[in-house]
GROMACS .gro file of C-alpha atoms in nm:
model
  326
    1GLU     CA    1  15.430  13.619   0.290
    2ALA     CA    2  15.702  13.364   0.212
    3MET     CA    3  15.682  13.487  -0.144
    4ASN     CA    4  15.742  13.845  -0.031
    5CYS     CA    5  16.050  13.746   0.167
    6LYS     CA    6  16.177  13.560  -0.135
    7THR     CA    7  16.113  13.858  -0.361
    8LEU     CA    8  16.285  14.095  -0.121
    9LEU     CA    9  16.579  13.862  -0.089
   10ARG     CA   10  16.604  13.824  -0.464
   11SER     CA   11  16.594  14.197  -0.526
   12ALA     CA   12  16.863  14.249  -0.263
   13VAL     CA   13  17.079  13.982  -0.424
   14LEU     CA   14  17.021  14.132  -0.769
   15THR     CA   15  17.113  14.479  -0.649
   16VAL     CA   16  17.437  14.351  -0.503
   17PHE     CA   17  17.525  14.143  -0.811
   18ALA     CA   18  17.402  14.351  -1.094
   19GLY     CA   19  17.446  14.702  -0.965
   20GLY     CA   20  17.292  14.930  -1.222
   21LEU     CA   21  17.145  14.631  -1.407
   22ALA     CA   22  16.919  14.531  -1.120
   23SER     CA   23  16.615  14.706  -1.261
   24ALA     CA   24  16.675  14.561  -1.607
   25ALA     CA   25  16.708  14.216  -1.458
   26PHE     CA   26  16.387  14.263  -1.271
   27ALA     CA   27  16.158  14.354  -1.555
   28PHE     CA   28  16.360  14.288  -1.867
   29GLY     CA   29  16.428  14.664  -1.873
   30ASP     CA   30  16.166  14.910  -1.995
   31LYS     CA   31  16.206  14.849  -2.368
   32PRO     CA   32  16.029  14.577  -2.567
   33VAL     CA   33  16.184  14.230  -2.561
   34ARG     CA   34  16.295  14.116  -2.906
   35LEU     CA   35  16.305  13.748  -2.994
   36ILE     CA   36  16.535  13.701  -3.292
   37VAL     CA   37  16.453  13.398  -3.508
   38PRO     CA   38  16.715  13.250  -3.747
   39ALA     CA   39  16.452  13.136  -3.996
   40PRO     CA   40  16.183  13.277  -4.225
   41ALA     CA   41  15.821  13.320  -4.117
   42GLY     CA   42  15.616  12.999  -4.115
   43GLY     CA   43  15.897  12.751  -4.040
   44THR     CA   44  15.945  12.539  -3.729
   45ILE     CA   45  16.140  12.795  -3.528
   46ASP     CA   46  15.909  13.081  -3.624
   47VAL     CA   47  15.599  12.886  -3.515
   48PHE     CA   48  15.772  12.807  -3.188
   49ALA     CA   49  15.881  13.171  -3.128
   50ARG     CA   50  15.528  13.298  -3.181
   51ILE     CA   51  15.386  13.053  -2.926
   52ILE     CA   52  15.638  13.182  -2.671
   53SER     CA   53  15.611  13.552  -2.756
   54ASP     CA   54  15.235  13.573  -2.686
   55GLN     CA   55  15.269  13.405  -2.350
   56LEU     CA   56  15.589  13.583  -2.247
   57GLY     CA   57  15.424  13.919  -2.319
   58GLN     CA   58  15.138  13.827  -2.083
   59GLU     CA   59  15.382  13.709  -1.816
   60ILE     CA   60  15.607  14.018  -1.812
   61LYS     CA   61  15.335  14.271  -1.912
   62GLN     CA   62  15.557  14.416  -2.184
   63PRO     CA   63  15.563  14.403  -2.562
   64VAL     CA   64  15.749  14.104  -2.704
   65ILE     CA   65  15.843  14.128  -3.071
   66VAL     CA   66  15.945  13.840  -3.299
   67GLU     CA   67  16.201  13.939  -3.564
   68ASN     CA   68  16.296  13.700  -3.846
   69ARG     CA   69  16.659  13.723  -3.958
   70PRO     CA   70  16.715  13.413  -4.174
   71GLY     CA   71  17.026  13.323  -4.370
   72ALA     CA   72  17.378  13.180  -4.350
   73GLY     CA   73  17.265  12.869  -4.163
   74GLY     CA   74  17.135  13.080  -3.873
   75ALA     CA   75  17.459  13.278  -3.838
   76ILE     CA   76  17.297  13.610  -3.937
   77ALA     CA   77  17.053  13.592  -3.645
   78ALA     CA   78  17.308  13.461  -3.395
   79LYS     CA   79  17.565  13.728  -3.483
   80TYR     CA   80  17.299  13.998  -3.466
   81VAL     CA   81  17.202  13.893  -3.113
   82LEU     CA   82  17.570  13.889  -3.013
   83SER     CA   83  17.611  14.244  -3.147
   84GLN     CA   84  17.333  14.382  -2.922
   85PRO     CA   85  17.367  14.493  -2.557
   86ALA     CA   86  17.376  14.183  -2.333
   87ASP     CA   87  17.088  14.306  -2.117
   88GLY     CA   88  16.827  14.035  -2.172
   89ASN     CA   89  16.622  14.247  -2.413
   90THR     CA   90  16.745  14.080  -2.733
   91LEU     CA   91  16.734  13.700  -2.723
   92LEU     CA   92  16.784  13.425  -2.979
   93VAL     CA   93  16.496  13.181  -3.012
   94SER     CA   94  16.617  12.873  -3.194
   95VAL     CA   95  16.633  12.502  -3.228
   96THR     CA   96  16.978  12.381  -3.121
   97ASN     CA   97  17.081  12.260  -3.469
   98ILE     CA   98  17.165  12.620  -3.566
   99LEU     CA   99  17.430  12.617  -3.290
  100THR     CA  100  17.541  12.252  -3.285
  101GLU     CA  101  17.532  12.137  -3.650
  102VAL     CA  102  17.588  12.428  -3.887
  103PRO     CA  103  17.917  12.556  -3.730
  104HIS     CA  104  18.092  12.229  -3.825
  105VAL     CA  105  18.041  12.287  -4.198
  106LEU     CA  106  18.004  12.665  -4.238
  107LYS     CA  107  18.215  12.954  -4.111
  108VAL     CA  108  17.961  13.118  -3.881
  109GLY     CA  109  18.175  13.387  -3.722
  110TYR     CA  110  18.098  13.298  -3.362
  111ASP     CA  111  18.190  13.025  -3.115
  112THR     CA  112  17.887  12.825  -2.996
  113LEU     CA  113  18.045  12.705  -2.674
  114ASN     CA  114  18.190  13.039  -2.564
  115ASP     CA  115  17.977  13.317  -2.715
  116VAL     CA  116  17.626  13.183  -2.657
  117LYS     CA  117  17.452  13.046  -2.347
  118PRO     CA  118  17.125  12.854  -2.334
  119VAL     CA  119  16.876  13.018  -2.099
  120ALA     CA  120  16.578  12.783  -2.119
  121GLN     CA  121  16.478  12.460  -2.291
  122MET     CA  122  16.117  12.475  -2.404
  123ALA     CA  123  16.038  12.175  -2.629
  124ARG     CA  124  16.188  11.908  -2.854
  125SER     CA  125  16.177  11.842  -3.225
  126VAL     CA  126  16.248  11.484  -3.331
  127MET     CA  127  16.372  11.362  -3.671
  128VAL     CA  128  16.139  11.143  -3.882
  129PHE     CA  129  16.202  10.950  -4.205
  130ILE     CA  130  15.939  11.027  -4.469
  131ALA     CA  131  15.868  10.934  -4.831
  132ALA     CA  132  15.688  11.077  -5.132
  133PRO     CA  133  15.323  10.966  -5.152
  134GLU     CA  134  15.365  10.757  -5.470
  135THR     CA  135  15.666  10.554  -5.352
  136PRO     CA  136  15.615  10.176  -5.351
  137TYR     CA  137  15.732  10.116  -4.990
  138LYS     CA  138  15.531  10.150  -4.672
  139ASP     CA  139  15.806  10.148  -4.407
  140ALA     CA  140  16.181  10.203  -4.365
  141LYS     CA  141  16.271   9.833  -4.407
  142GLU     CA  142  16.097   9.822  -4.745
  143ALA     CA  143  16.255  10.155  -4.845
  144ILE     CA  144  16.604  10.022  -4.765
  145ALA     CA  145  16.538   9.703  -4.968
  146TYR     CA  146  16.411   9.917  -5.259
  147VAL     CA  147  16.723  10.140  -5.260
  148LYS     CA  148  16.944   9.828  -5.258
  149ALA     CA  149  16.752   9.686  -5.554
  150HIS     CA  150  16.783  10.013  -5.751
  151PRO     CA  151  17.148  10.121  -5.715
  152GLY     CA  152  17.228  10.475  -5.830
  153LYS     CA  153  16.858  10.557  -5.876
  154VAL     CA  154  16.738  10.693  -5.538
  155SER     CA  155  16.807  11.032  -5.381
  156PHE     CA  156  16.714  11.186  -5.046
  157ALA     CA  157  16.642  11.550  -4.964
  158SER     CA  158  16.762  11.747  -4.662
  159TYR     CA  159  16.642  12.080  -4.524
  160SER     CA  160  16.999  12.208  -4.538
  161PRO     CA  161  17.340  12.062  -4.613
  162GLY     CA  162  17.547  12.016  -4.299
  163THR     CA  163  17.251  11.946  -4.069
  164THR     CA  164  17.129  11.623  -3.911
  165SER     CA  165  16.873  11.606  -4.193
  166GLN     CA  166  17.177  11.523  -4.411
  167TYR     CA  167  17.374  11.333  -4.141
  168ALA     CA  168  17.092  11.082  -4.093
  169GLY     CA  169  17.089  10.994  -4.464
  170VAL     CA  170  17.468  10.968  -4.477
  171ILE     CA  171  17.470  10.733  -4.176
  172LEU     CA  172  17.191  10.521  -4.329
  173ASN     CA  173  17.391  10.497  -4.654
  174LYS     CA  174  17.695  10.377  -4.463
  175LYS     CA  175  17.525  10.137  -4.218
  176ALA     CA  176  17.283   9.981  -4.469
  177GLN     CA  177  17.536   9.994  -4.757
  178LEU     CA  178  17.319  10.218  -4.974
  179ASP     CA  179  17.412  10.479  -5.233
  180MET     CA  180  17.136  10.738  -5.197
  181GLU     CA  181  17.238  11.074  -5.340
  182HIS     CA  182  17.193  11.379  -5.117
  183VAL     CA  183  17.001  11.684  -5.246
  184GLY     CA  184  17.020  11.980  -5.005
  185PHE     CA  185  16.761  12.259  -4.986
  186PRO     CA  186  16.749  12.596  -4.806
  187GLY     CA  187  16.486  12.489  -4.550
  188SER     CA  188  16.217  12.227  -4.498
  189ALA     CA  189  15.946  12.394  -4.706
  190PRO     CA  190  16.119  12.372  -5.049
  191ALA     CA  191  16.242  12.018  -4.974
  192LEU     CA  192  15.895  11.901  -4.868
  193THR     CA  193  15.744  12.047  -5.188
  194GLN     CA  194  15.969  11.811  -5.388
  195ILE     CA  195  15.873  11.515  -5.167
  196MET     CA  196  15.499  11.589  -5.194
  197GLY     CA  197  15.537  11.630  -5.572
  198ASN     CA  198  15.717  11.293  -5.601
  199GLN     CA  199  16.030  11.453  -5.753
  200ILE     CA  200  16.246  11.323  -5.465
  201PRO     CA  201  16.143  11.004  -5.286
  202LEU     CA  202  16.294  11.026  -4.936
  203MET     CA  203  16.380  11.275  -4.662
  204PHE     CA  204  16.476  11.302  -4.298
  205ASP     CA  205  16.272  11.595  -4.163
  206GLY     CA  206  16.179  11.745  -3.826
  207SER     CA  207  15.858  11.619  -3.666
  208VAL     CA  208  15.707  11.969  -3.660
  209THR     CA  209  15.715  12.048  -4.032
  210SER     CA  210  15.621  11.692  -4.133
  211LYS     CA  211  15.330  11.648  -3.893
  212PRO     CA  212  15.051  11.818  -4.095
  213LEU     CA  213  15.169  11.650  -4.417
  214ILE     CA  214  15.173  11.305  -4.256
  215ALA     CA  215  14.823  11.369  -4.119
  216SER     CA  216  14.687  11.471  -4.460
  217GLY     CA  217  14.861  11.186  -4.647
  218LYS     CA  218  15.080  11.424  -4.850
  219VAL     CA  219  15.391  11.235  -4.732
  220LYS     CA  220  15.436  10.885  -4.585
  221LEU     CA  221  15.596  10.828  -4.246
  222LEU     CA  222  15.841  10.535  -4.266
  223ALA     CA  223  16.028  10.544  -3.934
  224VAL     CA  224  16.118  10.759  -3.635
  225ALA     CA  225  16.484  10.865  -3.607
  226TYR     CA  226  16.474  10.887  -3.229
  227LYS     CA  227  16.543  10.651  -2.941
  228SER     CA  228  16.176  10.592  -2.861
  229ARG     CA  229  15.850  10.577  -3.053
  230LEU     CA  230  15.649  10.899  -3.067
  231PRO     CA  231  15.317  10.910  -2.878
  232GLU     CA  232  15.130  11.037  -3.185
  233TYR     CA  233  15.263  10.751  -3.403
  234PRO     CA  234  15.258  10.451  -3.169
  235ASN     CA  235  15.276  10.195  -3.454
  236VAL     CA  236  15.575  10.348  -3.631
  237PRO     CA  237  15.905  10.182  -3.536
  238THR     CA  238  16.230  10.360  -3.454
  239PHE     CA  239  16.551  10.303  -3.649
  240ALA     CA  240  16.697  10.132  -3.342
  241GLU     CA  241  16.422   9.871  -3.368
  242ILE     CA  242  16.516   9.787  -3.727
  243GLY     CA  243  16.888   9.768  -3.651
  244TYR     CA  244  17.024  10.123  -3.693
  245PRO     CA  245  17.057  10.272  -3.342
  246ASP     CA  246  17.296  10.547  -3.461
  247ILE     CA  247  17.011  10.715  -3.647
  248ASP     CA  248  16.880  10.896  -3.344
  249PHE     CA  249  16.845  11.272  -3.380
  250THR     CA  250  16.660  11.526  -3.174
  251ASN     CA  251  16.703  11.897  -3.128
  252TRP     CA  252  16.561  12.106  -2.854
  253ALA     CA  253  16.402  12.441  -2.902
  254GLY     CA  254  16.478  12.713  -2.654
  255VAL     CA  255  16.601  13.060  -2.578
  256PHE     CA  256  16.967  13.166  -2.590
  257ALA     CA  257  17.150  13.480  -2.480
  258PRO     CA  258  17.497  13.626  -2.534
  259ALA     CA  259  17.738  13.462  -2.288
  260LYS     CA  260  17.827  13.801  -2.142
  261THR     CA  261  17.472  13.862  -2.013
  262PRO     CA  262  17.498  13.896  -1.631
  263ALA     CA  263  17.400  13.577  -1.445
  264PRO     CA  264  17.115  13.742  -1.245
  265ILE     CA  265  16.948  13.848  -1.571
  266MET     CA  266  16.991  13.497  -1.716
  267ASP     CA  267  16.841  13.346  -1.399
  268LYS     CA  268  16.545  13.583  -1.419
  269ILE     CA  269  16.477  13.497  -1.784
  270HIS     CA  270  16.521  13.124  -1.708
  271GLU     CA  271  16.262  13.148  -1.431
  272VAL     CA  272  16.007  13.345  -1.636
  273LEU     CA  273  16.039  13.116  -1.938
  274ASN     CA  274  15.996  12.804  -1.723
  275LYS     CA  275  15.675  12.962  -1.591
  276VAL     CA  276  15.557  13.030  -1.946
  277ASN     CA  277  15.645  12.673  -2.045
  278ALA     CA  278  15.434  12.526  -1.766
  279ARG     CA  279  15.117  12.701  -1.891
  280PRO     CA  280  14.866  12.442  -2.016
  281GLU     CA  281  14.785  12.650  -2.327
  282VAL     CA  282  15.154  12.656  -2.424
  283ARG     CA  283  15.187  12.281  -2.381
  284GLN     CA  284  14.870  12.229  -2.584
  285ARG     CA  285  15.004  12.445  -2.867
  286TYR     CA  286  15.337  12.257  -2.868
  287ALA     CA  287  15.154  11.926  -2.894
  288GLY     CA  288  14.935  12.064  -3.173
  289THR     CA  289  15.237  12.169  -3.378
  290GLY     CA  290  15.431  11.843  -3.339
  291PHE     CA  291  15.683  11.953  -3.075
  292GLU     CA  292  15.749  11.696  -2.806
  293LEU     CA  293  15.695  11.829  -2.455
  294VAL     CA  294  15.993  11.853  -2.223
  295SER     CA  295  15.893  11.670  -1.907
  296GLN     CA  296  16.131  11.825  -1.657
  297GLN     CA  297  16.299  12.163  -1.655
  298ARG     CA  298  16.677  12.154  -1.671
  299SER     CA  299  16.902  12.402  -1.493
  300ARG     CA  300  17.113  12.644  -1.692
  301ALA     CA  301  17.428  12.443  -1.610
  302GLN     CA  302  17.261  12.122  -1.735
  303LEU     CA  303  17.156  12.298  -2.056
  304GLU     CA  304  17.514  12.412  -2.119
  305ALA     CA  305  17.631  12.052  -2.075
  306ASP     CA  306  17.353  11.930  -2.312
  307LEU     CA  307  17.450  12.185  -2.576
  308LYS     CA  308  17.817  12.087  -2.554
  309ALA     CA  309  17.733  11.714  -2.578
  310GLU     CA  310  17.522  11.775  -2.890
  311PHE     CA  311  17.793  11.998  -3.043
  312ASP     CA  312  18.066  11.739  -2.977
  313ARG     CA  313  17.858  11.448  -3.109
  314ASN     CA  314  17.791  11.636  -3.434
  315ALA     CA  315  18.160  11.728  -3.470
  316GLY     CA  316  18.236  11.355  -3.444
  317ILE     CA  317  17.977  11.264  -3.709
  318VAL     CA  318  18.107  11.527  -3.952
  319LYS     CA  319  18.461  11.395  -3.906
  320THR     CA  320  18.377  11.024  -3.916
  321TYR     CA  321  18.159  11.046  -4.226
  322GLY     CA  322  18.351  11.324  -4.401
  323ILE     CA  323  18.041  11.542  -4.435
  324LYS     CA  324  18.098  11.853  -4.645
  325LEU     CA  325  17.872  12.104  -4.812
  326ASN     CA  326  17.805  11.965  -5.159
   0.00000   0.00000   0.00000
């Protein structure tokens, strides 16, 4: 009964606030929900979007379609979402790096902090430091000593110039006085191919894409670039533990909407996605793919503050270390 009162109250509030949009806010409208992914099929964000889409479809009893629109550092997908009606039916599913890293080095044609709003945080991806299987070092300390002993000889890959995959290597160069050369790739998959094939020895990669390769021995895990050790690798130290606390990078994966979407619709989506995120099968699938679970749900206001903090921190790194697309 309490639930009914709540529902009635909510629908009354929605009708007042959203006028003609009340029905759309209530059931995401009557057209399919489209989740736009700024990456090709098979990558981290795509895997994540497909976990959500299945469960969201069950929750709202409507078709949910995943559409891949890769390119331009995520800007193609973000701008597409911003060009659609702000009615909650077209949403961006992304990891925050698209919004908080890329805009500092590429002209993306939108303003992260004013055009886009986070609606729900679903999971985290943490940065890890990995090596090619035939490298002679077994952990980050040994890798650093090796690079020092072989000046001008060691390079590191990134999954895209201008992302934390590059920032982490640049910071390590500076703090440990190394001269690793950066080799940028258009995504994790092509970079990891070079690591597995021993063409490039080192890389900072997201925990999700590296996880199966670490498990099968195709790459070596040297250190965790996060403030705490990861539950699945309890014996692998963090960079803070070996003296480099600045090498701490995590992104969160979530759902974003155009900033002009009416608040009642955003609240509705926030609520439904939090419900989806609490499902045991969703949490199991996150864990299986290498995403870290988010322990407590954050409000939309907190998420906006988190996004801004991440954006500002990255702007500072780009400025301090003079990071440019090379």
